[in-house]
Amino acid sequence: MSLTADLPLTPITTDPSLTFQLLSTAHFAAVAHSQQRRKSPSSPAYVQHPLHVAALLASPASSLHPNPPVEVLQAAMLHDVIEDTETTVQELRERFGDVVTNIVLECSDDKSLSKEARKQAQIDHSPHKSDEAKHVKLADKLSNLTDLMSAKGRPAGWSVQRIQEYFVWSKRVTDSCKHVNPGLGEKLDEIYRSGTFELGGKTYKCHPDCE
């Protein structure tokens, strides 16, 4: 007997191939990041981050809802594989095509640069990225900032100054992107204006200068 006999199931999409594409992409990301962990105290699997980025883009809060482009969701799930794993550009193109690969490349830092140079490059290049890459960048930052607001989500050992500097830098990156997705843009602005975090028994503003 079916457990849902009186409650008909809702198909995820009218095109089964899209469901396969998304699940295959999630699996690829999980395998690519299988040896990586997040830096928060519980050291969760890294893949939870790119999956969260994709989920944010598909969420009701996103201006892409209810029909986010499949390629954008795929790129969200894969946005760190070139930068942080052994995956090659050629492998990504052969598996996912030019559109997805090009979005991922737009979202990837140049690891030959210093950390500070990479951070400045994100600020400088953000206004000139494709709308698709801007969507992913917004969700990426929203996911990371949400983690930083929680003691369970942020990297162990980060000081108040380092946390706040990350929020200040993130705002400089996302301010030139948020017009493509007003829904996620408003979520970010709300965090910048009134978000707080606790550290050492005290409460601090996430962005010290944003009202």
Coordinates of C-alpha atoms in Angstrom, one line a residue:
M1 CA 0.0 0.0 0.0
S2 CA 1.3 3.5 -0.9
L3 CA 1.8 5.8 2.0
T4 CA 0.6 8.6 -0.2
A5 CA -2.5 7.0 -1.6
D6 CA -4.7 9.9 -0.4
L7 CA -2.0 12.5 -1.0
P8 CA -0.9 12.6 -4.6
L9 CA 2.8 13.3 -5.1
T10 CA 3.9 16.5 -6.9
P11 CA 6.4 16.0 -9.7
I12 CA 9.5 18.2 -9.3
T13 CA 9.3 19.2 -13.0
T14 CA 7.4 18.4 -16.1
D15 CA 10.8 17.7 -17.8
P16 CA 12.4 14.6 -16.2
S17 CA 15.8 15.4 -17.9
L18 CA 16.0 18.6 -15.8
T19 CA 15.6 16.6 -12.6
F20 CA 18.4 14.3 -13.7
Q21 CA 20.7 17.2 -14.6
L22 CA 20.3 18.8 -11.1
L23 CA 20.7 15.6 -9.2
S24 CA 23.7 14.6 -11.3
T25 CA 25.3 18.0 -10.7
A26 CA 24.7 17.7 -7.0
H27 CA 26.4 14.3 -7.1
F28 CA 29.4 15.6 -9.1
A29 CA 29.8 18.5 -6.6
A30 CA 29.7 16.0 -3.6
V31 CA 32.4 13.8 -5.2
A32 CA 34.6 16.8 -6.2
H33 CA 34.4 18.2 -2.6
S34 CA 34.5 14.8 -0.9
Q35 CA 37.8 15.5 0.9
Q36 CA 36.9 19.0 2.0
R37 CA 35.3 20.2 5.2
R38 CA 34.0 23.6 6.3
K39 CA 36.0 25.4 8.9
S40 CA 33.3 25.7 11.5
P41 CA 33.7 23.9 14.8
S42 CA 31.7 20.8 13.7
S43 CA 33.7 20.5 10.4
P44 CA 30.7 19.6 8.2
A45 CA 31.1 18.4 4.7
Y46 CA 32.1 21.3 2.4
V47 CA 29.4 20.4 -0.2
Q48 CA 26.7 21.7 2.1
H49 CA 27.8 25.2 1.1
P50 CA 27.4 25.0 -2.7
L51 CA 24.1 23.1 -2.2
H52 CA 22.9 25.9 0.1
V53 CA 23.9 28.5 -2.5
A54 CA 21.7 26.7 -5.1
A55 CA 18.9 26.3 -2.6
L56 CA 19.0 30.1 -1.9
L57 CA 18.6 30.8 -5.6
A58 CA 15.6 28.5 -5.8
S59 CA 14.0 29.7 -2.6
P60 CA 10.9 31.9 -2.4
A61 CA 13.1 34.8 -1.3
S62 CA 15.0 34.8 -4.6
S63 CA 13.7 36.8 -7.5
L64 CA 14.4 33.8 -9.7
H65 CA 11.7 31.8 -7.9
P66 CA 9.6 29.9 -9.0
N67 CA 11.5 29.1 -12.2
P68 CA 15.3 29.5 -11.7
P69 CA 17.3 28.6 -14.8
V70 CA 18.7 25.1 -14.4
E71 CA 22.2 26.3 -15.6
V72 CA 22.3 28.9 -12.8
L73 CA 21.5 26.3 -10.2
Q74 CA 24.1 23.9 -11.7
A75 CA 26.7 26.7 -11.6
A76 CA 25.8 27.4 -8.0
M77 CA 26.4 23.8 -7.0
L78 CA 29.7 23.8 -9.0
H79 CA 30.9 27.4 -8.2
D80 CA 34.0 26.2 -6.2
V81 CA 35.1 23.1 -8.1
I82 CA 37.6 24.9 -10.4
E83 CA 39.0 27.0 -7.6
D84 CA 39.1 24.4 -4.8
T85 CA 39.3 20.9 -6.3
E86 CA 41.1 18.9 -8.9
T87 CA 38.3 19.4 -11.4
T88 CA 39.6 20.9 -14.7
V89 CA 37.9 23.4 -17.0
Q90 CA 38.0 20.8 -19.8
E91 CA 36.3 18.2 -17.6
L92 CA 33.6 20.7 -16.6
R93 CA 32.9 21.7 -20.2
E94 CA 32.7 18.1 -21.4
R95 CA 30.3 17.3 -18.5
F96 CA 28.1 20.4 -18.2
G97 CA 28.7 22.5 -21.3
D98 CA 29.9 26.0 -22.0
V99 CA 27.1 28.0 -20.3
V100 CA 27.5 26.4 -16.9
T101 CA 31.3 26.3 -17.2
N102 CA 31.6 30.0 -18.1
I103 CA 29.5 31.0 -15.1
V104 CA 31.7 28.9 -12.8
L105 CA 34.8 30.5 -14.3
E106 CA 33.3 33.9 -13.6
C107 CA 32.8 32.9 -10.0
S108 CA 36.3 31.5 -9.5
D109 CA 39.2 33.4 -8.0
D110 CA 42.7 33.5 -9.6
K111 CA 44.7 31.5 -7.1
S112 CA 47.9 32.8 -8.5
L113 CA 47.1 36.1 -6.8
S114 CA 47.6 36.9 -3.1
K115 CA 44.5 36.7 -0.8
E116 CA 44.2 40.4 -0.6
A117 CA 44.6 40.8 -4.4
R118 CA 41.8 38.2 -4.9
K119 CA 39.5 40.0 -2.5
Q120 CA 40.1 43.3 -4.4
A121 CA 39.6 41.6 -7.7
Q122 CA 36.1 40.4 -6.6
I123 CA 35.2 44.0 -5.8
D124 CA 36.7 45.3 -9.1
H125 CA 35.2 42.6 -11.3
S126 CA 31.8 42.3 -9.7
P127 CA 30.0 45.0 -11.7
H128 CA 31.2 43.5 -15.0
K129 CA 30.1 39.9 -14.5
S130 CA 27.2 38.3 -16.3
D131 CA 23.8 38.5 -14.6
E132 CA 24.0 34.7 -14.1
A133 CA 27.3 35.0 -12.3
K134 CA 25.9 37.8 -10.2
H135 CA 23.1 35.7 -9.0
V136 CA 25.5 33.0 -7.9
K137 CA 27.8 35.5 -6.2
L138 CA 24.9 37.0 -4.2
A139 CA 23.8 33.6 -3.0
D140 CA 27.4 32.6 -2.2
K141 CA 27.9 35.7 0.0
L142 CA 24.5 35.3 1.6
S143 CA 25.3 31.7 2.5
N144 CA 28.7 32.6 4.0
L145 CA 27.4 35.6 5.9
T146 CA 24.6 33.6 7.4
D147 CA 27.2 31.1 8.6
L148 CA 29.4 33.9 10.1
M149 CA 26.5 35.1 12.2
S150 CA 26.3 31.8 14.0
A151 CA 28.9 30.4 16.4
K152 CA 28.2 27.0 15.0
G153 CA 28.7 28.2 11.4
R154 CA 31.7 30.5 11.5
P155 CA 35.3 29.3 11.4
A156 CA 36.8 28.7 14.8
G157 CA 39.1 31.4 16.1
W158 CA 37.8 34.3 14.1
S159 CA 38.0 37.6 16.0
V160 CA 35.3 40.3 16.0
Q161 CA 37.5 42.4 13.7
R162 CA 37.9 39.7 11.2
I163 CA 34.2 38.8 11.1
Q164 CA 33.2 42.5 10.7
E165 CA 35.9 43.0 8.0
Y166 CA 34.4 40.1 6.1
F167 CA 30.9 41.8 6.2
V168 CA 32.3 45.1 5.1
W169 CA 34.2 43.5 2.2
S170 CA 31.2 41.4 1.2
K171 CA 29.0 44.5 1.0
R172 CA 31.5 46.1 -1.4
V173 CA 31.2 43.0 -3.6
T174 CA 27.4 42.5 -3.5
D175 CA 26.4 46.2 -3.9
S176 CA 27.1 46.0 -7.6
C177 CA 25.3 42.7 -8.0
K178 CA 22.1 43.0 -6.0
H179 CA 20.0 44.7 -8.8
V180 CA 19.8 41.4 -10.6
N181 CA 18.1 39.7 -7.7
P182 CA 16.2 42.2 -5.5
G183 CA 14.9 39.4 -3.3
L184 CA 18.4 38.2 -2.2
G185 CA 19.7 41.8 -2.3
E186 CA 17.2 42.8 0.3
K187 CA 18.2 39.8 2.5
L188 CA 21.8 41.0 2.3
D189 CA 20.9 44.6 3.0
E190 CA 18.9 43.5 6.0
I191 CA 21.9 41.7 7.4
Y192 CA 24.2 44.7 6.7
R193 CA 21.8 47.1 8.4
S194 CA 20.7 45.1 11.4
G195 CA 22.5 41.8 11.6
T196 CA 24.3 40.9 14.8
F197 CA 26.5 38.1 16.1
E198 CA 27.6 37.0 19.5
L199 CA 31.2 36.3 20.5
G200 CA 32.7 36.0 24.0
G201 CA 29.4 36.7 25.6
K202 CA 28.9 40.1 23.8
T203 CA 26.7 41.1 20.9
Y204 CA 28.2 43.0 17.9
K205 CA 26.9 44.5 14.7
C206 CA 27.8 42.4 11.6
H207 CA 28.6 45.6 9.6
P208 CA 29.8 48.2 12.0
D209 CA 29.2 51.2 9.7
C210 CA 25.9 50.3 8.0
E211 CA 22.6 51.8 9.3

